[in-house]
CSV table of C-alpha atoms in Angstrom, one decimal:
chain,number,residue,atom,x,y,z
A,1,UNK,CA,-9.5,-7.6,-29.9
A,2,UNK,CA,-11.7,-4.7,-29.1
A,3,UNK,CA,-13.5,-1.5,-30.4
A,4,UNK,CA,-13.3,1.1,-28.3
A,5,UNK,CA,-14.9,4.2,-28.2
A,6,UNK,CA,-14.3,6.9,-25.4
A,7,UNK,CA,-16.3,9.7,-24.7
A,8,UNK,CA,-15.1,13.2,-24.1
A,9,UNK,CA,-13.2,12.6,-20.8
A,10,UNK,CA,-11.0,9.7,-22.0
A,11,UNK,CA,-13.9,6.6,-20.3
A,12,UNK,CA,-15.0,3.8,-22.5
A,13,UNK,CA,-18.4,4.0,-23.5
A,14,UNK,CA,-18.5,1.3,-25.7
A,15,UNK,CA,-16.6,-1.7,-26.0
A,16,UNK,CA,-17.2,-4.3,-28.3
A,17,UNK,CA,-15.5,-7.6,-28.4
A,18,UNK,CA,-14.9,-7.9,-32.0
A,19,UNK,CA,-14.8,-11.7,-31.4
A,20,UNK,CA,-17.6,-12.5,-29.6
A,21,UNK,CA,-19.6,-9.9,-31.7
A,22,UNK,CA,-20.7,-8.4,-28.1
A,23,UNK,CA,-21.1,-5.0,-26.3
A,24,UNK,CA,-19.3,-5.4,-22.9
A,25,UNK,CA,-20.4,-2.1,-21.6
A,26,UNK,CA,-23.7,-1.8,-20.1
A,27,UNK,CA,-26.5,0.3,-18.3
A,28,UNK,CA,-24.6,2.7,-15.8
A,29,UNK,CA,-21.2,4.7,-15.9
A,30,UNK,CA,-19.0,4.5,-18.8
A,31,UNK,CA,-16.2,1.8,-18.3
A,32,UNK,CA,-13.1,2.7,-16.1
A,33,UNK,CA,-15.4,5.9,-14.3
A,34,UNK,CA,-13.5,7.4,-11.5
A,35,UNK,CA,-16.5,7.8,-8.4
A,36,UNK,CA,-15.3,10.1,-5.4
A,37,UNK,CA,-17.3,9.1,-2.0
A,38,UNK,CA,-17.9,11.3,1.4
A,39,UNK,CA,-16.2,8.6,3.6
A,40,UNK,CA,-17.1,8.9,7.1
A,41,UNK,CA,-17.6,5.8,9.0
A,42,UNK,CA,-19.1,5.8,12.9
A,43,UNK,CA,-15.9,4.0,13.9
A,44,UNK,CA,-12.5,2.8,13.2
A,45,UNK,CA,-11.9,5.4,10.8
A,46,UNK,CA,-9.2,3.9,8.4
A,47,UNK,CA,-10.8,0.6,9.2
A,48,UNK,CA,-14.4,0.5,8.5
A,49,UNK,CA,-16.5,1.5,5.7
A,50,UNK,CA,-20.3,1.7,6.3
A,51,UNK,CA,-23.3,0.7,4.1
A,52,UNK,CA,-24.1,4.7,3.5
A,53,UNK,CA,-21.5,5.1,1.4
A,54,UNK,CA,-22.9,3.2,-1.6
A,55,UNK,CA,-25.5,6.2,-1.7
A,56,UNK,CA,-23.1,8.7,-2.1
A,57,UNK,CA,-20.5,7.7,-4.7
A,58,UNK,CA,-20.3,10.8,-7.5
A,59,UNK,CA,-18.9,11.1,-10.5
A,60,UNK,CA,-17.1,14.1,-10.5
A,61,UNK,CA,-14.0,13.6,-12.3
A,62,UNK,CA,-12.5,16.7,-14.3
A,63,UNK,CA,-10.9,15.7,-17.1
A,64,UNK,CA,-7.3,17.7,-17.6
A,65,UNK,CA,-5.6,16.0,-20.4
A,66,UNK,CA,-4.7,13.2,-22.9
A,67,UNK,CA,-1.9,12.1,-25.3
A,68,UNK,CA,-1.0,9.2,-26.8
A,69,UNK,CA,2.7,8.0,-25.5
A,70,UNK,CA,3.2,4.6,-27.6
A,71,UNK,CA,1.6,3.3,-30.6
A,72,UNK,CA,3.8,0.5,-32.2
A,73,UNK,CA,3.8,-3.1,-32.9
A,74,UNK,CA,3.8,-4.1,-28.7
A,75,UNK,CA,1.1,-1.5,-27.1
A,76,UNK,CA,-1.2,1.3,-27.5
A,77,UNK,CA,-0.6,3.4,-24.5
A,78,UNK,CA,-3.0,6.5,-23.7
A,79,UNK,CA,-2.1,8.6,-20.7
A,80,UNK,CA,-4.9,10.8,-19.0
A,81,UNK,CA,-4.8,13.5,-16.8
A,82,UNK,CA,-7.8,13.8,-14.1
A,83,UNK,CA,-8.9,16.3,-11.1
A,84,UNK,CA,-10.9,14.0,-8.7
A,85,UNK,CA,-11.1,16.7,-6.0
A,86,UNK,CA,-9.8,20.4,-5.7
A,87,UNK,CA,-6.7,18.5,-3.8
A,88,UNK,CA,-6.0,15.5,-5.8
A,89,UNK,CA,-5.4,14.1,-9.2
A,90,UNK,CA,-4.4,11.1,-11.0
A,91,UNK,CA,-2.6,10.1,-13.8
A,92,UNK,CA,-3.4,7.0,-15.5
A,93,UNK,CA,-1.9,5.3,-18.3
A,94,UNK,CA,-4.2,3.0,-20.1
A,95,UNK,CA,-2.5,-0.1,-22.2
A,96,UNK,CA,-4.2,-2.1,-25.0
A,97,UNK,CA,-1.8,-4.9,-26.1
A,98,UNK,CA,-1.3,-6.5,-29.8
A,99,UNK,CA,-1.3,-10.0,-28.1
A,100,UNK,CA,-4.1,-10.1,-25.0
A,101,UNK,CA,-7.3,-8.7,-25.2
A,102,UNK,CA,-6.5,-7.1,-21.1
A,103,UNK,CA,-6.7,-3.7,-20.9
A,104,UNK,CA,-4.0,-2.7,-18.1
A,105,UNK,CA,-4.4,0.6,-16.1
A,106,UNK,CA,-1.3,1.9,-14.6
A,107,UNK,CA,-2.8,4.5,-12.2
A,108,UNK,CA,-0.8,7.4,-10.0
A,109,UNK,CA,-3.0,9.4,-7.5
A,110,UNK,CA,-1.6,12.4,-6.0
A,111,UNK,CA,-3.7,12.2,-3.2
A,112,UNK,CA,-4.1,14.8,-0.1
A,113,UNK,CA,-8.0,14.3,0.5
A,114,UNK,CA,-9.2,13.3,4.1
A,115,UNK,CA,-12.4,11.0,4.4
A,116,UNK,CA,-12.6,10.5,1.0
A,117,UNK,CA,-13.3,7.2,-0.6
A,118,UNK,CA,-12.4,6.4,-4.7
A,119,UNK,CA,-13.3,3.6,-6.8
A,120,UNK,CA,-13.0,2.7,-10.9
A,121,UNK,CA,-16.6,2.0,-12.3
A,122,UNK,CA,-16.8,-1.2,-14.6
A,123,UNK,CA,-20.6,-1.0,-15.7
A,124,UNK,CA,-20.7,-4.5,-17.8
A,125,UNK,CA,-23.3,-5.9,-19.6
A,126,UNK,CA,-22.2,-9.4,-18.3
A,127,UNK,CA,-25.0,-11.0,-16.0
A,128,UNK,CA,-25.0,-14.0,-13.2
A,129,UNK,CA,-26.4,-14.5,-9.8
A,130,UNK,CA,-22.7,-14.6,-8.3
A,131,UNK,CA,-19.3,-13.3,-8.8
A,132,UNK,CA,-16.2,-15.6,-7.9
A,133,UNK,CA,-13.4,-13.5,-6.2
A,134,UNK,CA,-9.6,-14.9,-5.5
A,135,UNK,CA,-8.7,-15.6,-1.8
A,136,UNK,CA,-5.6,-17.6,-1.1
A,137,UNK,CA,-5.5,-21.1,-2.4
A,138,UNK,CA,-8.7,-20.7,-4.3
A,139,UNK,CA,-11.7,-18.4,-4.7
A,140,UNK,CA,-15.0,-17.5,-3.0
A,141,UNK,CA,-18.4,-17.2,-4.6
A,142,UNK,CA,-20.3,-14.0,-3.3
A,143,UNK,CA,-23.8,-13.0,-4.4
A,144,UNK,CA,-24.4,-9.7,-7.0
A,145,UNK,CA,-28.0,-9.3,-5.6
A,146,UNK,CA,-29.3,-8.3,-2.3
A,147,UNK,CA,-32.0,-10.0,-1.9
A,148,UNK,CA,-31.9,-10.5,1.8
A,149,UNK,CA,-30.0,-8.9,4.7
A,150,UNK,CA,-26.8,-11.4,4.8
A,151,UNK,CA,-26.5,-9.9,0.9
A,152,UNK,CA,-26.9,-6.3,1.8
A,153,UNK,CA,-23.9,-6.7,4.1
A,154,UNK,CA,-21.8,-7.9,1.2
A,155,UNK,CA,-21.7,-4.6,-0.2
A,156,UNK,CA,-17.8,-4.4,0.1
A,157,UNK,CA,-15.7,-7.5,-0.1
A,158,UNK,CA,-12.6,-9.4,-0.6
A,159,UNK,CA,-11.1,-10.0,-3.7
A,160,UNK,CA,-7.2,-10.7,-4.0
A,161,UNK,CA,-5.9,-11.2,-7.8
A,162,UNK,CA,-9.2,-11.1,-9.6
A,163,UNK,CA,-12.9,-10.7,-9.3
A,164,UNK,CA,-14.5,-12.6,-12.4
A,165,UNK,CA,-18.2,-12.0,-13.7
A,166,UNK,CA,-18.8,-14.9,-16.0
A,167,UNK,CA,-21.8,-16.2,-17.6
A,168,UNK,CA,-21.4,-20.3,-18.6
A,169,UNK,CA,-19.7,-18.7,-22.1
A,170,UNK,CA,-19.0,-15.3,-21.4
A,171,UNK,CA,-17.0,-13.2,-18.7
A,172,UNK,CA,-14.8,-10.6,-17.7
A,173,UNK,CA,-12.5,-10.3,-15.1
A,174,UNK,CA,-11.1,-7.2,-13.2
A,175,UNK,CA,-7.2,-8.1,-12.0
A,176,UNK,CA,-5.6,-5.8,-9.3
A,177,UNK,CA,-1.9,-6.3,-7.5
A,178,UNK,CA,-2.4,-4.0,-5.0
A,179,UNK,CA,-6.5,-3.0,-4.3
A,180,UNK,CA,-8.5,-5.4,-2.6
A,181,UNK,CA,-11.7,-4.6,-1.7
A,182,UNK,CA,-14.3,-4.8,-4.5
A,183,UNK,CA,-18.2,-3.9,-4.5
A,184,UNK,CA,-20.3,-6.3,-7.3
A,185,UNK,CA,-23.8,-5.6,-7.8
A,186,UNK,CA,-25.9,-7.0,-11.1
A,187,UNK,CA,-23.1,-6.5,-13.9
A,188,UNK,CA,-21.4,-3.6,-11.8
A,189,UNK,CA,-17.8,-4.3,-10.7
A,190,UNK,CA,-16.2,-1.4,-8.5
A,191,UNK,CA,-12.8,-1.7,-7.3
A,192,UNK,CA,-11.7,0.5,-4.4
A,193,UNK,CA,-8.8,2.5,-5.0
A,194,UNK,CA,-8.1,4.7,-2.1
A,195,UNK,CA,-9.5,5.4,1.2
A,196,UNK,CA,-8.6,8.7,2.9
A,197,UNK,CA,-8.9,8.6,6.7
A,198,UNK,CA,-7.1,10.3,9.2
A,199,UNK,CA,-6.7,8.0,12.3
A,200,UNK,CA,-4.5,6.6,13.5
A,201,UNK,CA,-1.8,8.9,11.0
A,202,UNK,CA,-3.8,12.4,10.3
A,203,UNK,CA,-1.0,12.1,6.8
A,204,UNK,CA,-0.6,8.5,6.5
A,205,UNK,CA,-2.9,8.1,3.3
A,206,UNK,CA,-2.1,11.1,1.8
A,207,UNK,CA,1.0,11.3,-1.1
A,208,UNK,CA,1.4,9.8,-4.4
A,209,UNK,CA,0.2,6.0,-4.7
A,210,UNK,CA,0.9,3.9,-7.9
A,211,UNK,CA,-1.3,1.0,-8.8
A,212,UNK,CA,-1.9,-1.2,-11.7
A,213,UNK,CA,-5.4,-2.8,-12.6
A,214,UNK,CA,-6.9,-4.5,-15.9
A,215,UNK,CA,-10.2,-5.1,-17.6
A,216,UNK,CA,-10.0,-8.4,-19.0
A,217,UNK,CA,-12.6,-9.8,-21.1
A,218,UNK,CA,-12.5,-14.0,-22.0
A,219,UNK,CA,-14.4,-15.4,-24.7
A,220,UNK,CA,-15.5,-18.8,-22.6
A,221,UNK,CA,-16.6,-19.1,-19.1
A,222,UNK,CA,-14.3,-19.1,-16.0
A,223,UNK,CA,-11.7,-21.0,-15.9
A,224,UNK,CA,-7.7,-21.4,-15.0
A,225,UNK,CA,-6.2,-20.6,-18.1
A,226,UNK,CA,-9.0,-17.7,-18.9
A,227,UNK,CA,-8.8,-15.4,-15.5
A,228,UNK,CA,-6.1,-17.3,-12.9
A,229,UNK,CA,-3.1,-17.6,-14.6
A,230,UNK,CA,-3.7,-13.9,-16.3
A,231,UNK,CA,-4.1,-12.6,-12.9
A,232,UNK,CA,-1.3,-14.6,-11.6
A,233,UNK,CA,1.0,-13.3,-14.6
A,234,UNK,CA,-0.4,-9.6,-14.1
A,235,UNK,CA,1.0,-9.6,-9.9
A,236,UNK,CA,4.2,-11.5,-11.0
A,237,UNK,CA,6.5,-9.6,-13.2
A,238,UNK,CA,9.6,-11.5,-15.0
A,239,UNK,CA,12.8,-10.2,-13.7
A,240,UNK,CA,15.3,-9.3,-16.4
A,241,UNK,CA,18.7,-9.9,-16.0
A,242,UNK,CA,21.7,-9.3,-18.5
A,243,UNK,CA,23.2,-12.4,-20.0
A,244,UNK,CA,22.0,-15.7,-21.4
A,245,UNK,CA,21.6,-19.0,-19.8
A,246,UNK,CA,20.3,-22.5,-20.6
A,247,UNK,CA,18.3,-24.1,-17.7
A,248,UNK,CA,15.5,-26.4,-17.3
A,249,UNK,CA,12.8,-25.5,-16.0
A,250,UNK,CA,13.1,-26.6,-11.8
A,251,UNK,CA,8.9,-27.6,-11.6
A,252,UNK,CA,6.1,-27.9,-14.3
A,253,UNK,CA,2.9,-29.1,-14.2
A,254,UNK,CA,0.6,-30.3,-17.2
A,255,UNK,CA,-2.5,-29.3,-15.7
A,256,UNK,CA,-3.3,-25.3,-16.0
A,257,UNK,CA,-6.2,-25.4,-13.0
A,258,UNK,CA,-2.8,-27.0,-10.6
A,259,UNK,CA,-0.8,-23.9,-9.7
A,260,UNK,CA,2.9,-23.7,-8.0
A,261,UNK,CA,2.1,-21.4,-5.5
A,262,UNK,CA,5.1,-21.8,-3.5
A,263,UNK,CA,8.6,-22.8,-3.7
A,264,UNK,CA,10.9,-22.4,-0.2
A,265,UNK,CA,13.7,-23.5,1.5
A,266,UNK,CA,12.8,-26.9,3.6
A,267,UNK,CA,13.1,-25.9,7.1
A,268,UNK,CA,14.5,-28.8,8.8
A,269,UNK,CA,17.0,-29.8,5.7
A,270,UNK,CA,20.2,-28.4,3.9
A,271,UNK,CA,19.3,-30.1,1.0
A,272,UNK,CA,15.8,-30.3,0.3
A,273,UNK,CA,12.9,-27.2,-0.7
A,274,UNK,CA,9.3,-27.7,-0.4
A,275,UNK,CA,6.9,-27.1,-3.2
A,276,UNK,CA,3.6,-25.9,-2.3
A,277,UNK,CA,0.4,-26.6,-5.4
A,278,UNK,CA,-3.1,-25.6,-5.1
A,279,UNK,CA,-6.0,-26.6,-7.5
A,280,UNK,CA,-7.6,-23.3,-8.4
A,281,UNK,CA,-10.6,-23.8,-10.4
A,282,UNK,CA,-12.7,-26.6,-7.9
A,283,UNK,CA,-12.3,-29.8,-10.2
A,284,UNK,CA,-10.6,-33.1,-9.6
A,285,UNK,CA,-7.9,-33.3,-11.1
A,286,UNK,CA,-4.8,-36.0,-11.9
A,287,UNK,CA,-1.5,-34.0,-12.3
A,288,UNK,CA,1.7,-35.0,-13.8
A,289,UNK,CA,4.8,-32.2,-11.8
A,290,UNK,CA,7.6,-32.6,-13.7
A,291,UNK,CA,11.3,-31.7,-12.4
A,292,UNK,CA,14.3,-30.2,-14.0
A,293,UNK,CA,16.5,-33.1,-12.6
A,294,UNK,CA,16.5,-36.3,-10.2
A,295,UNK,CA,15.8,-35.9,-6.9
A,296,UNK,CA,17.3,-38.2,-4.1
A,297,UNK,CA,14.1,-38.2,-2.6
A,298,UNK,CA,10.6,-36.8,-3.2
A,299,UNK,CA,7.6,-36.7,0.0
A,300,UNK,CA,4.3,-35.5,0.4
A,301,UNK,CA,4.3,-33.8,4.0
A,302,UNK,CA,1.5,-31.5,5.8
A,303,UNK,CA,1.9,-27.9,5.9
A,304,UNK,CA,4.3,-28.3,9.1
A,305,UNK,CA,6.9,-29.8,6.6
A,306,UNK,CA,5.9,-33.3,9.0
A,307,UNK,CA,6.3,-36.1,6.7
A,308,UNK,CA,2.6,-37.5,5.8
A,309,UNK,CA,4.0,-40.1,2.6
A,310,UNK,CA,7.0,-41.1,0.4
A,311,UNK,CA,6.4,-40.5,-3.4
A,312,UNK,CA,8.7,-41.9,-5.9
A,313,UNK,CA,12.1,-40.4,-6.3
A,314,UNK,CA,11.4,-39.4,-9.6
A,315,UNK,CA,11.4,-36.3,-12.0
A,316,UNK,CA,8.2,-37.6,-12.4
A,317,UNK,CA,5.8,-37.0,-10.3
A,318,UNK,CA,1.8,-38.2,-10.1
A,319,UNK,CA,-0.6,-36.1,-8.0
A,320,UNK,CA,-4.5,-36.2,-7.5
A,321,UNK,CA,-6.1,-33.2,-6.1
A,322,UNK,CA,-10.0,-32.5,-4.7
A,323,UNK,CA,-11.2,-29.3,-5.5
A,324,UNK,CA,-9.4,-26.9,-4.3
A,325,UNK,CA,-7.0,-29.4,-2.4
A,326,UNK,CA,-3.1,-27.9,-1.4
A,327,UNK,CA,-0.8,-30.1,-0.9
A,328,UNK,CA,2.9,-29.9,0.3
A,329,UNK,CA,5.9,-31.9,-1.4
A,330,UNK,CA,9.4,-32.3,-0.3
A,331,UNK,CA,12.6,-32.6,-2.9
A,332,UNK,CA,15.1,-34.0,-1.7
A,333,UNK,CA,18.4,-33.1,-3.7
């Protein structure tokens, strides 16, 4: 998928998608850079974060140590040793896979700073007037300029599952299950790491903290099966059980912008569960849900389970959504 080539302290430098023929680091700090911020906001310590401290993010990383711990037919896994501070370090495990061009980062800070504020650099050479970045049920568009004063205020903001820089043919995306604020300016993505204040709890940030995020690059522009259902597989792990079973599968859907975002017991009904779906990408779209068996009785209620029209009592089911439209159904069983 990729050629990679580090420099002396285990960051990408260059990385070239072997597909596209195209250089995905750009102008800036190496990809993956750890930057280590004075974080000292006027109020709400463990709350706020000012506009000052874009001015003083440092790279200052000492590098410690690398190895490789896996090289086989699944993964490439590099682990790297880092100082950030003179009281804290990280370990980080970064993944290349044989069958996704994501690059996962599985990331343990030992942290025992105070007012101290880390992010991971991605420097890209990808280029558009706007990032889009996950909230639930859909995603926002934010500006990468700052061009006026609502624009400078945007200098750290919201992202959920993903943050995705995309030209119309092009993009990456940076995926996260735990870090959500993000700072996007030109082809810069930052993701905030960590954030050491001291009030309320003078010790409540400091300890060991585990996160996982990825650099994933996608050879087209932005869509469902590119950057949300990646992001959705990166924050939702299988879980393995012993033993075999045959089942059918209890919901699918044919449409990969349509996503099953919920599935719950109903709460007025023994014998029913509600199905919450989304459309993710901001297109029309005419789905076809499929269920693992024959319902007695299939609705479309509002979000207060309140009953809004009956559907067919079918394994088949026929749904039109508006961009970005949820909608609620009940199965009846």
């Amino acid at each position: 998928f990729a050629q990679v080539t580090f420099d002396e302290r285990g960051f990408m430098k260059s990385f070239k998608d072997t597909e596209a023929d195209r250089e995905l680091a750009g102008e800036g700090y190496p990809l993956n850079t750890f930057l280590v911020a004075e974080d000292l906001p006027s109020a709400w310590d463990n709350w706020d974060v000012d506009a000052d401290l874009q001015m003083k993010f440092k790279d200052c990383a000492e590098f410690l140590s690398s190895e490789v711990i896996s090289k086989g037919a699944v993964e490439l896994r590099i682990r790297n040793k880092y100082r950030i501070t003179e009281k804290s370090t990280i370990t980080q495990d970064v993944i290349f896979y044989a069958s996704s061009p994501l690059v996962k980062f599985e990331t343990m800070m030992d942290w025992q700073d105070e007012h101290r504020f880390l992010k991971a650099a991605f420097d890209t050479s990808i280029f558009n007037d706007f990032v889009r970045q996950e909230i639930q049920f859909g995603y926002l568009k934010r500006p990468t300029t700052r061009n006026n004063s609502v624009d400078q205020a945007k200098f750290e903001v919201l992202n959920h599952k993903y943050t995705d820089l995309s030209e119309s043919r092009y993009g990456v995306a940076i995926l996260n299950d735990s870090k959500y604020g993000i700072s996007a300016y030109e082809g810069q993505l930052r993701l905030s790491l960590h954030k050491g204040g001291v009030r309320p709890d003078f010790n409540g940030d400091k300890g060991r903290h585990y996160c996982e995020y990825g650099f994933l690059p996608h050879n087209c522009g932005f869509s469902a099966d590119s950057v949300t259902q990646p992001a959705y597989a990166f924050n939702y792990k299988p879980i393995v059980v012993s033993g075999a079973r045959e089942m059918a599968s209890l919901i699918g859907v044919d449409c990969s912008n349509v996503i099953v975002e919920t599935i719950k017991p109903c709460e007025d009904s023994a014998r029913a569960f509600i199905v919450r779906l989304y459309e993710a990408e901001g297109a029309r779209t005419i789905a076809n849900v499929r269920l693992g068996f024959s319902p007695k009785a299939v609705e479309e209620t509002n979000m207060l389970e309140e009953r809004v029209c009956e559907l067919p009592a079918s394994a088949d089911i026929r749904l039109t959504f508006r961009p970005f439209e949820i909608k609620t159904v009940k199965v009846s069983y």
